[in-house]
CSV table of C-alpha atoms in Angstrom, one decimal:
chain,number,residue,atom,x,y,z
A,603,MET,CA,-11.8,-16.5,-33.7
A,604,ARG,CA,-10.1,-19.0,-35.9
A,605,HIS,CA,-10.8,-22.7,-35.1
A,606,LEU,CA,-7.5,-24.1,-33.7
A,607,GLY,CA,-8.0,-27.8,-34.3
A,608,PHE,CA,-5.5,-30.3,-33.0
A,609,ALA,CA,-4.4,-33.9,-32.8
A,610,ILE,CA,-3.6,-34.3,-29.2
A,611,GLY,CA,-3.0,-38.0,-29.4
A,612,LEU,CA,0.1,-37.5,-31.5
A,613,SER,CA,3.6,-36.9,-30.1
A,614,LEU,CA,4.4,-33.2,-29.9
A,615,TRP,CA,7.3,-33.5,-32.3
A,616,VAL,CA,5.6,-35.8,-34.9
A,617,GLY,CA,4.6,-34.0,-38.0
A,618,ALA,CA,3.5,-35.3,-41.4
A,619,ALA,CA,5.6,-38.2,-42.6
A,620,GLY,CA,8.2,-37.3,-45.2
A,621,ALA,CA,11.4,-35.4,-45.7
A,622,LEU,CA,12.8,-33.0,-43.2
A,623,GLU,CA,11.3,-29.5,-43.6
A,624,LEU,CA,14.2,-27.0,-43.7
A,625,GLU,CA,13.8,-23.3,-43.3
A,626,GLU,CA,17.3,-22.4,-44.4
A,627,SER,CA,20.3,-24.3,-45.7
A,628,ARG,CA,23.8,-23.0,-46.3
A,629,THR,CA,27.1,-24.5,-47.2
A,630,TYR,CA,30.5,-23.1,-46.0
A,631,PRO,CA,33.2,-24.8,-48.0
A,632,ALA,CA,36.7,-25.0,-46.5
A,633,GLU,CA,39.7,-23.8,-48.5
A,634,ALA,CA,41.4,-27.2,-48.3
A,635,GLU,CA,38.6,-29.5,-47.3
A,636,GLN,CA,39.5,-32.6,-45.2
A,637,SER,CA,36.1,-33.2,-43.7
A,638,VAL,CA,32.5,-32.0,-43.6
A,639,LEU,CA,30.5,-31.1,-40.5
A,640,ARG,CA,26.8,-31.4,-40.9
A,641,ILE,CA,24.8,-29.3,-38.5
A,642,LEU,CA,21.0,-29.3,-37.9
A,643,SER,CA,20.0,-26.2,-35.9
A,644,THR,CA,17.1,-24.1,-34.8
A,645,ALA,CA,19.3,-21.0,-34.8
A,646,ASP,CA,18.8,-18.7,-37.8
A,647,VAL,CA,21.7,-18.4,-40.3
A,648,ASP,CA,22.1,-14.7,-39.7
A,649,VAL,CA,22.5,-15.2,-36.0
A,650,PHE,CA,24.9,-18.2,-36.1
A,651,GLU,CA,27.0,-17.3,-39.2
A,652,PRO,CA,29.6,-15.3,-37.2
A,653,ILE,CA,30.2,-18.4,-35.0
A,654,LEU,CA,30.6,-20.6,-38.0
A,655,ALA,CA,33.1,-18.2,-39.6
A,656,ALA,CA,35.1,-18.0,-36.4
A,657,PHE,CA,35.1,-21.7,-36.1
A,658,GLN,CA,36.4,-22.2,-39.6
A,659,THR,CA,39.1,-19.6,-39.0
A,660,LYS,CA,40.3,-21.9,-36.2
A,661,HIS,CA,39.7,-25.1,-38.2
A,662,PRO,CA,40.2,-24.1,-41.9
A,663,ALA,CA,40.0,-27.7,-43.2
A,664,ILE,CA,36.4,-28.4,-42.1
A,665,SER,CA,33.6,-27.5,-44.4
A,666,ILE,CA,30.2,-26.9,-42.8
A,667,GLN,CA,26.7,-27.8,-44.0
A,668,TYR,CA,24.3,-25.7,-41.8
A,669,ASP,CA,20.6,-26.6,-42.0
A,670,VAL,CA,17.9,-24.7,-40.1
A,671,ALA,CA,14.6,-26.2,-39.0
A,672,SER,CA,12.1,-25.7,-36.2
A,673,SER,CA,12.8,-27.3,-32.9
A,674,ALA,CA,9.9,-29.7,-33.3
A,675,GLU,CA,11.2,-30.6,-36.8
A,676,VAL,CA,14.7,-31.2,-35.5
A,677,MET,CA,13.2,-33.6,-33.0
A,678,ARG,CA,11.1,-35.3,-35.6
A,679,GLY,CA,13.9,-35.7,-38.1
A,680,LEU,CA,16.3,-37.2,-35.6
A,681,TYR,CA,13.8,-39.2,-33.6
A,682,ASP,CA,11.4,-40.5,-36.2
A,683,GLU,CA,13.1,-40.1,-39.6
A,684,GLY,CA,16.7,-41.0,-38.7
A,685,VAL,CA,18.2,-38.1,-40.6
A,686,GLU,CA,22.0,-38.1,-40.5
A,687,TYR,CA,23.7,-35.1,-39.0
A,688,ASP,CA,26.9,-34.7,-37.0
A,689,LEU,CA,25.6,-32.1,-34.5
A,690,ALA,CA,22.1,-31.0,-33.4
A,691,ILE,CA,21.6,-27.5,-31.9
A,692,SER,CA,18.3,-26.6,-30.4
A,693,SER,CA,16.5,-24.1,-28.2
A,694,ALA,CA,14.1,-26.8,-27.0
A,695,MET,CA,16.1,-28.2,-24.0
A,696,ASP,CA,13.4,-30.7,-23.2
A,697,LEU,CA,13.5,-32.3,-26.7
A,698,GLN,CA,17.3,-32.4,-26.6
A,699,THR,CA,17.1,-34.2,-23.3
A,700,LYS,CA,14.5,-36.6,-24.7
A,701,LEU,CA,16.9,-37.5,-27.6
A,702,ALA,CA,19.7,-38.2,-25.2
A,703,ASN,CA,17.5,-40.1,-22.7
A,704,ASP,CA,16.1,-42.4,-25.5
A,705,GLY,CA,19.5,-43.3,-26.9
A,706,PHE,CA,19.8,-40.8,-29.8
A,707,ALA,CA,22.9,-39.0,-28.6
A,708,GLN,CA,26.6,-40.0,-28.3
A,709,SER,CA,28.7,-39.2,-25.2
A,710,TYR,CA,31.5,-36.7,-25.4
A,711,SER,CA,33.8,-35.1,-22.9
A,712,SER,CA,36.8,-32.8,-23.0
A,713,GLU,CA,38.5,-30.2,-20.9
A,714,ALA,CA,36.1,-27.6,-22.3
A,715,THR,CA,33.0,-29.5,-21.4
A,716,ASP,CA,34.3,-30.6,-18.0
A,717,GLY,CA,34.5,-26.8,-17.3
A,718,LEU,CA,30.7,-26.4,-17.7
A,719,PRO,CA,28.6,-25.9,-14.5
A,720,ASP,CA,26.7,-29.0,-13.5
A,721,TRP,CA,23.4,-27.5,-14.5
A,722,ALA,CA,24.7,-26.7,-18.0
A,723,THR,CA,25.4,-30.3,-19.1
A,724,TRP,CA,23.6,-33.7,-18.8
A,725,ARG,CA,25.2,-37.1,-18.9
A,726,ASN,CA,28.1,-35.9,-21.1
A,727,GLN,CA,25.6,-35.8,-24.0
A,728,VAL,CA,23.7,-32.5,-23.8
A,729,PHE,CA,25.8,-29.3,-23.6
A,730,ALA,CA,24.5,-25.8,-23.0
A,731,PHE,CA,26.4,-22.9,-24.5
A,732,THR,CA,24.1,-19.9,-24.1
A,733,GLN,CA,21.7,-18.6,-21.5
A,734,GLU,CA,18.9,-16.6,-23.1
A,735,PRO,CA,16.0,-14.9,-21.3
A,736,THR,CA,12.5,-14.9,-22.6
A,737,VAL,CA,11.1,-11.4,-22.9
A,738,LEU,CA,8.0,-9.3,-23.8
A,739,VAL,CA,8.4,-7.2,-27.0
A,740,VAL,CA,6.0,-4.3,-27.5
A,741,SER,CA,5.4,-1.6,-30.0
A,742,LYS,CA,5.3,1.6,-28.0
A,743,GLN,CA,3.0,3.2,-30.5
A,744,ALA,CA,0.2,1.0,-29.3
A,745,PHE,CA,0.8,2.0,-25.7
A,746,GLU,CA,0.2,5.8,-26.0
A,747,GLY,CA,-1.1,6.9,-22.6
A,748,ILE,CA,-0.9,3.3,-21.3
A,749,ALA,CA,1.8,2.1,-18.8
A,750,LEU,CA,4.0,-0.7,-20.1
A,751,PRO,CA,3.4,-4.0,-18.1
A,752,LYS,CA,6.0,-5.0,-15.6
A,753,THR,CA,4.5,-8.4,-14.5
A,754,ARG,CA,2.2,-11.0,-16.0
A,755,THR,CA,-0.6,-9.7,-13.7
A,756,ASP,CA,-0.1,-6.3,-15.2
A,757,LEU,CA,-0.2,-7.8,-18.7
A,758,ILE,CA,-3.5,-9.6,-18.0
A,759,GLU,CA,-5.1,-6.5,-16.6
A,760,LEU,CA,-3.9,-4.4,-19.5
A,761,LEU,CA,-5.2,-6.8,-22.1
A,762,ARG,CA,-8.6,-7.0,-20.4
A,763,THR,CA,-8.9,-3.2,-20.0
A,764,HIS,CA,-7.8,-2.3,-23.5
A,765,ALA,CA,-9.2,-5.2,-25.5
A,766,ASP,CA,-10.2,-2.9,-28.3
A,767,ILE,CA,-6.6,-1.9,-28.8
A,768,PHE,CA,-5.0,-5.3,-28.6
A,769,ASP,CA,-7.6,-7.5,-30.3
A,770,GLY,CA,-5.7,-9.5,-33.0
A,771,ARG,CA,-2.4,-7.7,-32.1
A,772,VAL,CA,-1.0,-10.1,-29.6
A,773,GLY,CA,1.4,-12.9,-30.7
A,774,THR,CA,2.8,-15.9,-29.0
A,775,TYR,CA,4.0,-19.4,-29.9
A,776,ASP,CA,1.8,-22.1,-31.2
A,777,VAL,CA,2.9,-24.7,-28.7
A,778,ARG,CA,1.6,-27.5,-30.8
A,779,VAL,CA,4.2,-26.9,-33.5
A,780,SER,CA,7.0,-25.0,-31.6
A,781,GLY,CA,9.2,-27.1,-29.3
A,782,ALA,CA,10.7,-24.1,-27.7
A,783,GLY,CA,7.2,-22.5,-27.3
A,784,TYR,CA,6.0,-25.7,-25.6
A,785,LEU,CA,9.0,-25.6,-23.2
A,786,PHE,CA,8.4,-22.0,-22.3
A,787,ALA,CA,4.6,-22.5,-21.8
A,788,THR,CA,5.1,-25.5,-19.5
A,789,GLN,CA,7.7,-23.6,-17.5
A,790,ASP,CA,5.2,-20.7,-17.2
A,791,SER,CA,2.6,-23.1,-15.9
A,792,ARG,CA,5.1,-24.2,-13.2
A,793,ASN,CA,6.1,-20.7,-12.2
A,794,THR,CA,2.8,-18.9,-12.0
A,795,GLU,CA,-0.8,-19.6,-11.4
A,796,SER,CA,-1.7,-16.7,-13.8
A,797,PHE,CA,-0.4,-18.6,-16.9
A,798,TRP,CA,-3.8,-20.1,-17.7
A,799,GLN,CA,-5.5,-16.7,-17.1
A,800,LEU,CA,-3.1,-15.1,-19.5
A,801,THR,CA,-3.7,-17.8,-22.1
A,802,GLU,CA,-7.4,-17.3,-21.9
A,803,VAL,CA,-7.1,-13.6,-22.2
A,804,MET,CA,-4.9,-13.9,-25.3
A,805,GLY,CA,-7.4,-16.4,-26.7
A,806,ARG,CA,-10.3,-14.0,-26.3
A,807,LEU,CA,-8.2,-11.4,-28.1
A,808,ASN,CA,-7.6,-13.7,-31.1
A,809,ALA,CA,-3.9,-14.0,-30.5
A,810,LYS,CA,-1.8,-14.8,-33.5
A,811,LEU,CA,0.2,-18.0,-33.2
A,812,TYR,CA,3.7,-18.5,-34.4
A,813,CYS,CA,6.3,-21.2,-34.9
A,814,CYS,CA,9.3,-18.9,-34.4
A,815,THR,CA,10.7,-16.0,-32.5
A,816,SER,CA,11.9,-14.3,-35.7
A,817,GLN,CA,8.5,-14.1,-37.2
A,818,MET,CA,7.0,-12.5,-34.0
A,819,ILE,CA,9.8,-10.0,-34.0
A,820,ARG,CA,9.2,-9.1,-37.6
A,821,ASP,CA,5.5,-8.5,-37.0
A,822,VAL,CA,6.1,-6.3,-34.0
A,823,ALA,CA,8.7,-4.3,-36.0
A,824,ASP,CA,6.2,-3.7,-38.9
A,825,GLY,CA,3.3,-2.9,-36.6
A,826,THR,CA,1.3,-6.1,-37.2
A,827,LEU,CA,1.6,-7.0,-33.6
A,828,ALA,CA,1.5,-4.7,-30.5
A,829,ILE,CA,2.8,-7.4,-28.2
A,830,ALA,CA,4.8,-10.6,-28.6
A,831,TYR,CA,5.0,-12.8,-25.5
A,832,ASN,CA,7.9,-15.2,-24.5
A,833,VAL,CA,10.2,-14.0,-27.3
A,834,LEU,CA,13.9,-15.0,-27.1
A,835,GLY,CA,15.7,-12.0,-25.8
A,836,SER,CA,18.8,-12.7,-27.7
A,837,TYR,CA,17.0,-12.4,-31.0
A,838,ALA,CA,15.0,-9.4,-29.9
A,839,GLN,CA,18.1,-7.5,-28.8
A,840,SER,CA,20.1,-8.3,-32.0
A,841,ARG,CA,17.3,-7.6,-34.5
A,842,LEU,CA,15.5,-4.7,-32.9
A,843,LYS,CA,18.3,-2.7,-31.3
A,844,ASP,CA,18.2,-0.1,-34.0
A,845,THR,CA,14.4,-0.2,-34.5
A,846,PRO,CA,12.7,2.9,-33.0
A,847,GLY,CA,9.5,2.6,-31.0
A,848,ILE,CA,10.2,-0.9,-29.6
A,849,ALA,CA,10.5,-1.9,-25.9
A,850,ILE,CA,12.0,-5.2,-24.8
A,851,ILE,CA,10.8,-6.1,-21.3
A,852,GLU,CA,12.2,-8.6,-18.8
A,853,MET,CA,9.2,-9.0,-16.5
A,854,ASP,CA,9.7,-8.4,-12.8
A,855,ASP,CA,7.8,-11.4,-11.5
A,856,TYR,CA,10.1,-13.9,-13.2
A,857,VAL,CA,12.1,-14.4,-16.4
A,858,SER,CA,12.5,-17.9,-17.8
A,859,VAL,CA,16.1,-18.4,-19.0
A,860,MET,CA,16.6,-21.0,-21.8
A,861,LEU,CA,19.8,-22.8,-22.3
A,862,ARG,CA,20.6,-23.4,-26.0
A,863,THR,CA,22.2,-26.8,-26.3
A,864,ALA,CA,24.2,-29.0,-28.6
A,865,LEU,CA,24.4,-32.8,-28.9
A,866,ILE,CA,26.1,-35.4,-31.1
A,867,PRO,CA,23.4,-37.6,-32.7
A,868,SER,CA,23.9,-41.4,-32.4
A,869,ASN,CA,24.3,-41.8,-36.2
A,870,ALA,CA,26.8,-38.9,-36.6
A,871,GLN,CA,29.8,-39.6,-38.8
A,872,ALA,CA,32.1,-36.6,-38.3
A,873,VAL,CA,32.3,-37.1,-34.5
A,874,PRO,CA,35.8,-35.6,-33.9
A,875,GLU,CA,34.6,-32.5,-35.8
A,876,SER,CA,31.4,-32.4,-33.7
A,877,GLY,CA,33.6,-32.4,-30.6
A,878,LEU,CA,35.6,-29.5,-31.9
A,879,MET,CA,32.5,-27.5,-32.5
A,880,ILE,CA,31.1,-28.3,-29.0
A,881,ASP,CA,34.3,-27.2,-27.4
A,882,PHE,CA,34.2,-24.0,-29.5
A,883,LEU,CA,30.6,-23.3,-28.5
A,884,VAL,CA,31.0,-23.9,-24.7
A,885,GLY,CA,34.0,-21.6,-24.8
A,886,LEU,CA,32.0,-18.6,-26.1
A,887,SER,CA,32.6,-16.8,-22.8
A,888,ALA,CA,36.2,-16.4,-23.9
A,889,GLU,CA,35.0,-14.7,-27.2
A,890,PRO,CA,33.4,-11.5,-26.0
A,891,ASP,CA,33.5,-9.9,-29.4
A,892,LEU,CA,31.7,-12.9,-30.9
A,893,VAL,CA,29.1,-12.8,-28.1
A,894,ARG,CA,28.4,-9.2,-28.8
A,895,GLN,CA,28.2,-9.8,-32.6
A,896,THR,CA,25.7,-12.7,-32.3
A,897,GLY,CA,23.8,-11.4,-29.3
A,898,LEU,CA,24.0,-15.0,-27.8
A,899,PRO,CA,25.0,-14.7,-24.1
A,900,ALA,CA,27.5,-17.4,-23.1
A,901,VAL,CA,26.8,-19.6,-20.1
A,902,GLU,CA,29.6,-18.3,-18.0
A,903,ALA,CA,28.6,-14.7,-18.9
A,904,LEU,CA,25.3,-14.9,-17.0
A,905,ARG,CA,25.4,-16.2,-13.4
A,906,GLU,CA,22.4,-17.9,-12.0
A,907,ASP,CA,22.3,-15.6,-9.0
A,908,GLU,CA,22.8,-12.4,-11.0
A,909,ALA,CA,19.1,-11.4,-10.7
A,910,PRO,CA,16.6,-13.1,-8.4
A,911,GLU,CA,13.8,-12.9,-10.9
A,912,ARG,CA,15.7,-14.9,-13.5
A,913,ARG,CA,14.7,-18.6,-13.5
A,914,PRO,CA,17.2,-20.7,-15.5
A,915,ILE,CA,15.6,-23.8,-16.9
A,916,ARG,CA,17.8,-26.6,-15.7
A,917,LEU,CA,19.0,-29.5,-17.8
A,918,GLY,CA,18.0,-32.9,-16.4
A,919,PRO,CA,15.3,-35.5,-16.2
A,920,GLY,CA,12.8,-33.0,-14.8
A,921,LEU,CA,12.5,-31.7,-18.4
A,922,LEU,CA,11.0,-35.0,-19.4
A,923,VAL,CA,7.9,-34.6,-17.2
A,924,PHE,CA,5.8,-32.6,-19.8
A,925,LEU,CA,7.0,-34.9,-22.6
A,926,ASP,CA,5.1,-37.8,-20.9
A,927,THR,CA,2.4,-38.8,-23.4
A,928,MET,CA,-0.5,-38.3,-21.0
A,929,ARG,CA,0.9,-35.2,-19.4
A,930,ARG,CA,1.5,-33.7,-22.8
A,931,GLU,CA,-2.0,-34.5,-24.1
A,932,THR,CA,-3.6,-33.0,-21.0
A,933,PHE,CA,-1.5,-29.8,-21.3
A,934,LEU,CA,-2.1,-29.3,-25.0
A,935,ARG,CA,-5.9,-30.0,-24.5
A,936,SER,CA,-6.0,-27.3,-21.8
A,937,TRP,CA,-4.0,-24.9,-23.9
A,938,VAL,CA,-6.2,-25.3,-26.9
A,939,SER,CA,-9.3,-24.9,-24.8
A,940,SER,CA,-7.9,-21.7,-23.2
A,941,MET,CA,-7.0,-20.3,-26.6
A,942,GLU,CA,-10.5,-20.9,-27.8
A,943,GLN,CA,-12.0,-18.7,-25.1
A,944,ARG,CA,-14.1,-15.8,-26.4
């Protein structure tokens, strides 16, 4: 198995010093530009573009600069590099909470944000606008004659029993570089005692580690992976709905539900425009066609009590627990040790 290597003493979000590392960048000019809204986001362009287009239809004088980076890179850029953006959108709720807690976010309130449930906003600085379950994505071809797993206990037993089939064909997040992956992993460790067993089994099977959901989805679709664990269900549904031979599984024991959030950085310049975008985002439940087009389920569209196995990750100071330096170092050390099991 590859040697993982790590620098546990460093902050989760601190990478190599230097410019912000963007994955995508796109500009959407307004017909009669009066202002520019600069957005730093973890959401891929192809997912978020319909939202940007609909927003510009409503606000045709606002040009948009939309830059995409990993959740850890978004945190590093805003927290350590002081990059200037007007809005930060991220799937890593804990890192967004950390930004607000440490003074890197501006307060904002409106009739739209006041309508959010208490668990979907924090201190009038962090605002949730989607609820997205994490899922297991599998290639059915690899499961010929094998029952699909329904729980994490099933998954552990399956991987142990059929190691020859799944060796090198299981994918999950590299929690050292993925902020969302770290969030999901720490939530798993809270929700089930089997988390560390599953991590050790994946390590023995030479699991492939990823920064992003989109890359895992791609590798399941092309057969490189048989299983991808803790994938964002919204991305899986939108990108694999027409792909034959793929199963998207919400596990019966529990399903972590991530809230995608937005905040206005403390150094934002186009603050009124940021507020307009936040209002538009938190109002997605009133745009069912847009929700279907993007595959991003709006907050109001998914009640907390809709299914008992669903475990929404709540906004609030509890998310800061695993960002404590000592707690984070201990967790990452244990995770690397588990992944190095043979």
